[in-house]
Coordinates of C-alpha atoms in Angstrom, one line a residue:
Chain A
X1 CA 7.9 -3.0 -0.3
X2 CA 5.8 -0.3 1.4
X3 CA 6.6 -1.8 4.8
X4 CA 4.1 -1.1 7.5
X5 CA 1.6 1.5 6.8
X6 CA -1.0 3.1 9.0
X7 CA -3.9 5.3 8.3
X8 CA -4.9 8.3 9.3
X9 CA -2.0 10.0 10.3
X10 CA -4.0 12.4 12.5
X11 CA -7.4 12.3 14.1
X12 CA -9.4 14.2 16.4
X13 CA -12.2 12.5 18.2
X14 CA -14.9 13.7 20.9
X15 CA -15.4 11.6 24.0
X16 CA -17.8 8.7 23.3
X17 CA -16.9 8.5 19.5
X18 CA -15.3 5.4 18.1
X19 CA -12.9 4.9 15.3
X20 CA -10.6 2.4 13.6
X21 CA -6.8 2.7 13.1
X22 CA -5.7 0.8 10.3
X23 CA -2.4 -1.1 10.0
X24 CA -1.1 -3.1 6.9
X25 CA 2.2 -4.6 6.3
X26 CA 3.4 -6.4 3.0
X27 CA 6.3 -8.0 4.3
X28 CA 4.3 -11.6 5.0
X29 CA 5.0 -11.1 8.8
X30 CA 3.1 -13.3 11.1
X31 CA 3.6 -11.4 14.2
X32 CA 1.7 -7.9 14.5
X33 CA 1.6 -5.5 17.4
X34 CA 0.0 -2.3 18.5
X35 CA 1.6 0.2 20.9
X36 CA 0.9 3.5 22.4
X37 CA 3.5 6.1 23.3
X38 CA 2.5 8.8 25.7
X39 CA 4.7 11.9 26.1
X40 CA 7.8 10.9 28.2
X41 CA 7.1 7.4 28.2
X42 CA 8.2 4.3 26.2
X43 CA 5.9 2.1 24.0
X44 CA 3.2 0.3 25.7
X45 CA 2.0 -3.0 24.2
X46 CA -1.7 -2.7 23.6
X47 CA -2.4 -5.9 21.5
X48 CA -0.5 -8.3 19.6
X49 CA -1.2 -11.0 17.1
X50 CA 1.0 -14.1 16.1
X51 CA -0.9 -15.1 13.0
X52 CA -4.1 -14.5 11.1
X53 CA -7.2 -15.3 13.7
X54 CA -4.9 -15.2 16.9
X55 CA -4.8 -12.1 18.9
X56 CA -3.8 -11.6 22.6
X57 CA -3.8 -8.8 25.0
X58 CA -0.7 -6.7 25.8
X59 CA 0.1 -4.5 28.7
X60 CA -2.7 -1.8 28.1
X61 CA -5.8 -3.4 26.3
X62 CA -8.6 -1.8 28.3
X63 CA -10.9 0.3 25.8
X64 CA -9.4 -1.2 22.6
X65 CA -10.2 -4.3 20.4
X66 CA -8.5 -5.8 17.5
X67 CA -9.0 -8.5 14.9
X68 CA -6.6 -10.2 12.6
X69 CA -8.6 -11.7 9.6
X70 CA -5.7 -11.7 7.2
X71 CA -1.9 -11.9 7.6
X72 CA -1.5 -8.4 6.2
X73 CA -4.1 -6.4 8.2
X74 CA -4.2 -5.8 12.1
X75 CA -6.9 -3.0 12.6
X76 CA -7.2 -1.5 16.2
X77 CA -10.8 -0.2 17.3
X78 CA -11.5 2.2 19.8
X79 CA -15.4 1.9 21.0
X80 CA -15.7 4.8 23.4
X81 CA -13.2 7.2 23.0
X82 CA -11.8 8.7 26.5
X83 CA -9.2 11.5 26.9
X84 CA -6.9 8.8 28.5
X85 CA -6.6 7.7 24.8
X86 CA -5.0 10.5 23.6
X87 CA -1.7 9.3 22.3
X88 CA 0.4 8.4 19.3
X89 CA -0.3 4.8 18.2
X90 CA 2.2 2.6 16.4
X91 CA 1.6 -0.7 14.5
X92 CA 4.6 -3.0 14.2
X93 CA 5.6 -6.2 12.6
X94 CA 8.2 -9.0 12.7
X95 CA 8.8 -12.2 10.9
X96 CA 8.8 -14.4 14.0
X97 CA 10.5 -15.4 17.4
X98 CA 14.0 -15.4 17.7
X99 CA 16.1 -12.3 17.0
X100 CA 14.4 -10.4 14.3
X101 CA 13.7 -6.7 14.9
X102 CA 10.2 -5.1 14.3
X103 CA 9.3 -2.8 11.8
X104 CA 7.2 0.2 12.8
X105 CA 4.9 2.2 10.9
X106 CA 4.7 6.1 10.9
X107 CA 2.2 6.6 13.8
X108 CA -1.4 7.8 14.2
X109 CA -1.6 10.9 16.5
X110 CA -5.1 10.8 18.2
X111 CA -6.5 13.3 20.2
X112 CA -9.7 12.7 22.1
X113 CA -11.4 15.9 23.4
Chain B
X1 CA 7.0 -1.1 37.5
X2 CA 9.7 -0.1 34.5
X3 CA 11.6 -3.1 33.6
X4 CA 13.8 -1.1 31.1
X5 CA 15.0 2.4 32.3
X6 CA 16.4 5.2 30.4
X7 CA 17.2 7.7 33.3
X8 CA 18.6 10.4 31.0
X9 CA 15.6 12.1 29.1
X10 CA 17.9 14.1 26.9
X11 CA 21.6 14.4 26.0
X12 CA 23.3 17.0 24.2
X13 CA 26.7 16.4 22.3
X14 CA 29.0 18.2 20.0
X15 CA 29.2 17.3 16.4
X16 CA 32.3 14.8 16.0
X17 CA 32.4 13.8 19.7
X18 CA 31.2 10.4 21.4
X19 CA 27.7 10.1 22.4
X20 CA 26.9 7.6 25.0
X21 CA 23.2 6.5 25.9
X22 CA 22.5 4.4 28.9
X23 CA 19.9 1.8 29.6
X24 CA 19.4 -0.3 32.9
X25 CA 17.1 -3.2 33.2
X26 CA 15.6 -5.1 36.1
X27 CA 14.6 -8.5 34.8
X28 CA 17.6 -11.1 34.5
X29 CA 15.4 -13.2 32.1
X30 CA 15.9 -10.6 29.3
X31 CA 18.4 -12.2 26.9
X32 CA 18.2 -9.8 23.9
X33 CA 18.6 -6.2 23.6
X34 CA 17.8 -3.8 20.8
X35 CA 18.2 -0.2 20.2
X36 CA 15.6 1.7 18.3
X37 CA 16.1 5.4 16.6
X38 CA 13.2 7.6 16.1
X39 CA 12.8 10.9 14.2
X40 CA 9.8 13.2 14.8
X41 CA 6.6 12.2 13.2
X42 CA 8.2 8.7 12.0
X43 CA 8.1 5.3 13.6
X44 CA 10.9 3.8 15.5
X45 CA 13.7 2.2 13.3
X46 CA 16.0 -0.7 14.3
X47 CA 19.4 0.5 15.1
X48 CA 21.4 -2.3 16.5
X49 CA 21.1 -5.1 18.9
X50 CA 22.9 -7.6 21.2
X51 CA 22.4 -11.0 22.5
X52 CA 23.2 -11.9 26.1
X53 CA 25.9 -14.1 25.1
X54 CA 28.1 -11.1 23.8
X55 CA 29.3 -8.0 25.6
X56 CA 29.8 -6.0 22.6
X57 CA 28.5 -5.5 19.1
X58 CA 29.6 -3.1 16.5
X59 CA 28.0 -1.7 13.4
X60 CA 29.7 1.2 11.8
X61 CA 29.8 4.2 14.1
X62 CA 27.4 2.6 16.8
X63 CA 28.5 0.1 19.4
X64 CA 26.4 -1.4 22.1
X65 CA 27.8 -2.5 25.3
X66 CA 26.1 -5.2 27.6
X67 CA 27.4 -5.6 31.3
X68 CA 25.1 -8.3 32.4
X69 CA 26.2 -8.4 36.0
X70 CA 25.2 -4.9 36.3
X71 CA 22.2 -5.1 34.1
X72 CA 23.2 -2.5 32.1
X73 CA 23.7 -1.6 28.4
X74 CA 24.9 1.5 26.7
X75 CA 25.0 2.8 22.9
X76 CA 28.1 4.7 21.7
X77 CA 28.0 6.7 18.7
X78 CA 31.3 7.9 17.4
X79 CA 31.6 10.3 15.9
X80 CA 28.3 11.9 16.5
X81 CA 26.7 13.6 13.4
X82 CA 23.8 16.0 13.5
X83 CA 21.8 13.6 11.5
X84 CA 22.0 11.4 14.5
X85 CA 19.7 13.8 16.6
X86 CA 16.6 11.7 17.3
X87 CA 14.8 9.7 20.3
X88 CA 16.7 6.7 21.1
X89 CA 14.6 3.7 22.8
X90 CA 16.3 0.8 24.5
X91 CA 14.4 -2.5 24.3
X92 CA 14.6 -5.7 25.9
X93 CA 13.1 -9.3 25.0
X94 CA 12.5 -12.6 27.1
X95 CA 14.0 -15.9 26.5
X96 CA 12.5 -17.5 23.9
X97 CA 9.8 -14.6 23.7
X98 CA 8.7 -12.3 21.1
X99 CA 7.4 -9.3 23.1
X100 CA 9.6 -6.5 23.5
X101 CA 9.9 -4.2 26.5
X102 CA 10.8 -0.4 25.7
X103 CA 12.4 2.1 27.7
X104 CA 11.2 5.7 27.8
X105 CA 13.7 7.0 25.4
X106 CA 16.5 9.5 25.5
X107 CA 16.4 12.5 23.0
X108 CA 19.8 13.0 21.7
X109 CA 20.8 16.4 20.2
X110 CA 24.0 16.6 18.1
X111 CA 25.2 20.3 17.8
X112 CA 27.0 21.2 14.6

């Protein structure tokens, strides 16, 4: 199993550009999450999904959109990039409610200039 | 308002000694706590967890202690090894929930 994979690893965007961060998991997990980590801060939840076709906002959803058309994929879309979106983005998944831990991807480092 | 707080941004320990990483939480509804370890340029990986019905959980060199009355948990690493040098995140989950709240992390340096 590859686990959780994310692409790209790094990206530099100009203000106003858009991009999609890709996330795929091969563990057949229902729950998937997008987090951002700013320097000296914990992981902040952007969006989450409890299954294909179901998504909901997390703590910091403004400026982002998601979709979940399959169990495996959970892309994160930035429509109009802003410097405040400079961060490291992590995708995670886990099996379901209860005590299971989350599995994280390696992260995407995004810089908006 | 931070619900999970790790007040020490960094900690330096000599190899072979004990590392103690602390975490405080404010919400009494949290009933499951986790520690994740993160190396540079990698995603966090699960280390150890504890349910609120326990006050201690041990896994090899790693032990987590929970003090519910103080809303405090700690991670003990004994003996510390240079490979333990990483950022450690404390995290908490609500009763019956699946969303996880993370602390800001503590960077551990283990000196050889």
